[in-house]
mmCIF file of C-alpha atoms in Angstrom:
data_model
loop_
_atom_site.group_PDB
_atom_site.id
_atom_site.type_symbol
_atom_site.label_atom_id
_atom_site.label_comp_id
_atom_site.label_asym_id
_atom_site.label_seq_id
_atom_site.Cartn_x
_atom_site.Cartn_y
_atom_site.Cartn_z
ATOM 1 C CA UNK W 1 0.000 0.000 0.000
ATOM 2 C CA UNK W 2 2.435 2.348 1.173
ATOM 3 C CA UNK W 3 4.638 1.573 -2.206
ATOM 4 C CA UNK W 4 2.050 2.261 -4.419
ATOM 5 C CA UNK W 5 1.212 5.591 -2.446
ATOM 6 C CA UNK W 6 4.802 6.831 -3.380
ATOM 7 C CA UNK W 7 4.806 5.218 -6.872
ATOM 8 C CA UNK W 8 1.813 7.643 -7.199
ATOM 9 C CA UNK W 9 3.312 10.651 -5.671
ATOM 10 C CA UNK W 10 6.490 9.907 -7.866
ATOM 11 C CA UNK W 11 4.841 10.057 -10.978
ATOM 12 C CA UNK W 12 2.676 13.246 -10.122
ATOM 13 C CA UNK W 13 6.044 15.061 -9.155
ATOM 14 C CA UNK W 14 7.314 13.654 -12.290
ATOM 15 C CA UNK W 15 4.301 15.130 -14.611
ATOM 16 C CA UNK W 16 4.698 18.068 -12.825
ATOM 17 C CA UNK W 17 8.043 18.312 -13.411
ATOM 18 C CA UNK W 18 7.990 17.374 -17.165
ATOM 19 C CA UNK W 19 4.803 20.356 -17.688
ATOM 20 C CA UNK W 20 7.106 22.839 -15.791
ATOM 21 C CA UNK W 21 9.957 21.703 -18.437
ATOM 22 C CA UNK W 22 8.181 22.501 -21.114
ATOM 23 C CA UNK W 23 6.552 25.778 -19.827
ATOM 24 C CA UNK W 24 10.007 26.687 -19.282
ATOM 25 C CA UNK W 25 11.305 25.982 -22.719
ATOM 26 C CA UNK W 26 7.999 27.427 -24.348
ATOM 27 C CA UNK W 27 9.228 30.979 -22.556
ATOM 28 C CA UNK W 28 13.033 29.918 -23.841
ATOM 29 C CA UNK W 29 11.500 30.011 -27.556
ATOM 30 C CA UNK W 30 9.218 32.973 -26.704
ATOM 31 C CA UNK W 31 12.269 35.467 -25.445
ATOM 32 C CA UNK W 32 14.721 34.073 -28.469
ATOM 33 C CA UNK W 33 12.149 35.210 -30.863
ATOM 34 C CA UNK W 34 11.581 38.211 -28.868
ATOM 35 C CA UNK W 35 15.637 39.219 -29.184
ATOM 36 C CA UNK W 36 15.872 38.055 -32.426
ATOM 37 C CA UNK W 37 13.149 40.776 -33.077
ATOM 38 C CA UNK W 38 15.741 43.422 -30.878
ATOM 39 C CA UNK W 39 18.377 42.523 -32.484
ATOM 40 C CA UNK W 40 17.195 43.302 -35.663
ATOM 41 C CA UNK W 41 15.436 46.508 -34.582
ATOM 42 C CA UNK W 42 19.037 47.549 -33.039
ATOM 43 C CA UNK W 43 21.152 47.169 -36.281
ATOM 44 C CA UNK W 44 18.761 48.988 -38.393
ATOM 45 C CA UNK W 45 18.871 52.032 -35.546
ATOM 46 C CA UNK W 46 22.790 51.883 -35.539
ATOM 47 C CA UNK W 47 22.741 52.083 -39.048
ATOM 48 C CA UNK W 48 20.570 54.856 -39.245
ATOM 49 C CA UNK W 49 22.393 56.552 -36.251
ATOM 50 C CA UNK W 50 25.598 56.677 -38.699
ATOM 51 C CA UNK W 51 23.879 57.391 -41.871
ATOM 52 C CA UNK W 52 22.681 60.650 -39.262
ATOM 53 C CA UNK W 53 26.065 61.427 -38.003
ATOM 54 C CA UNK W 54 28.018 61.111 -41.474
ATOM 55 C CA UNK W 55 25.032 63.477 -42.508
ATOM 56 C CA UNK W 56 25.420 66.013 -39.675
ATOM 57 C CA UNK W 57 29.330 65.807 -40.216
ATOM 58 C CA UNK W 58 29.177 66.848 -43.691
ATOM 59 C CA UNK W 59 26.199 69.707 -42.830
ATOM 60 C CA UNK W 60 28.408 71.237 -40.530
ATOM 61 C CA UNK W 61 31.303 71.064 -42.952
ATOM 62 C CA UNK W 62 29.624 72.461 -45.594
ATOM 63 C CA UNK W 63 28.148 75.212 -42.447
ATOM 64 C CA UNK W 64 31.997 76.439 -41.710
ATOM 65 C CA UNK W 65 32.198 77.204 -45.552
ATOM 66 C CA UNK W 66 29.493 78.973 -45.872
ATOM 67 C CA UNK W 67 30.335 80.779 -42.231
ATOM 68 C CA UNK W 68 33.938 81.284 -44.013
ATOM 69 C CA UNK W 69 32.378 82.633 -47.728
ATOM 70 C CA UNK W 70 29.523 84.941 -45.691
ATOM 71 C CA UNK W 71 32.566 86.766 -43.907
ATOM 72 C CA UNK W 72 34.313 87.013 -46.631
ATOM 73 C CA UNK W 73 31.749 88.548 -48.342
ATOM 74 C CA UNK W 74 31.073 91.152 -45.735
ATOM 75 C CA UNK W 75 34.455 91.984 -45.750
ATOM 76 C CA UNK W 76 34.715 92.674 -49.086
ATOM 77 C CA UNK W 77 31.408 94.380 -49.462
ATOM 78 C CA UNK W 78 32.039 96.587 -46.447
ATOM 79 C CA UNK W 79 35.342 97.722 -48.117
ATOM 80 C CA UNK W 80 33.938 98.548 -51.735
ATOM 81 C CA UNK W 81 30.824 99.120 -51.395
ATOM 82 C CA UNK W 82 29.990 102.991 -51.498
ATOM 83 C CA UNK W 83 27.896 104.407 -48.206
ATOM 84 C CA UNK W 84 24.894 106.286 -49.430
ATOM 85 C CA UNK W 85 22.409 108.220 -47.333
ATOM 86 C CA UNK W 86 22.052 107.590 -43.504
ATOM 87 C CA UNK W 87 25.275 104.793 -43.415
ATOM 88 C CA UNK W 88 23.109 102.817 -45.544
ATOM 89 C CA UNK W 89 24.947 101.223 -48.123
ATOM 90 C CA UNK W 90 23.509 101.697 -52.111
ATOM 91 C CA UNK W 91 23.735 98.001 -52.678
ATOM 92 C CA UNK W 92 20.866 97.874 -49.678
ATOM 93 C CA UNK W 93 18.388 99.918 -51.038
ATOM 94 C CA UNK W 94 15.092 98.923 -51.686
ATOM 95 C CA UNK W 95 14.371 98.650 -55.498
ATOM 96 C CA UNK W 96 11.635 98.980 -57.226
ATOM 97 C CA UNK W 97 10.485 96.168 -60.128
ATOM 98 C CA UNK W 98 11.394 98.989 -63.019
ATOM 99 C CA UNK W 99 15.000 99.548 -61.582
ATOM 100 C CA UNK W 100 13.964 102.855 -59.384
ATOM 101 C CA UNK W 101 15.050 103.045 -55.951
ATOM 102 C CA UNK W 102 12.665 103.708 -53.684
ATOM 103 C CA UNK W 103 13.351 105.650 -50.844
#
């Protein structure tokens, strides 16, 4: 009697233990998928993220031209440029669409 009790119990711990196994590796496949998916996800943001840096490098290299070309071209303008009325300089006068100035 008391063998057949503990056969019993044996086998019920071992179904437990065999539906526990598999719960477990059902989560297992579940969380691979799940960082496959992640892993994925993360290449194609660090691949955008330097496809955006190699873009902001060359913006701001083609900013400290421009920077560089806009003083240049105050310089110059500043130096030949002839001062009219009030400091103004004629270059920065309002003109009108048949070549007038308007004042």
């Amino acid at each position: 009697q008391q063998l057949r009790e503990n056969v019993v119990l044996a086998a019920q711990e071992a179904s437990t233990a065999v539906d526990d196994l598999q719960e477990a590796t059902h989560q297992k496949e579940a969380s691979l998928k799940r960082l496959g998916k992640a892993e994925k996800h993360l290449c194609k943001l660090w691949e955008e993220n330097t496809a955006i840096r190699q873009e902001l490098k060359v913006t701001k290299q083609e900013k400290r031209v421009l920077v560089r070309e806009v003083k240049t071209l105050r310089a110059s303008s500043t130096t030949k440029a002839p001062v009219g009325l009030n400091g103004m300089l004629f270059q920065d006068r309002p003109v009108s669409m048949d070549g007038g100035e308007l004042v």
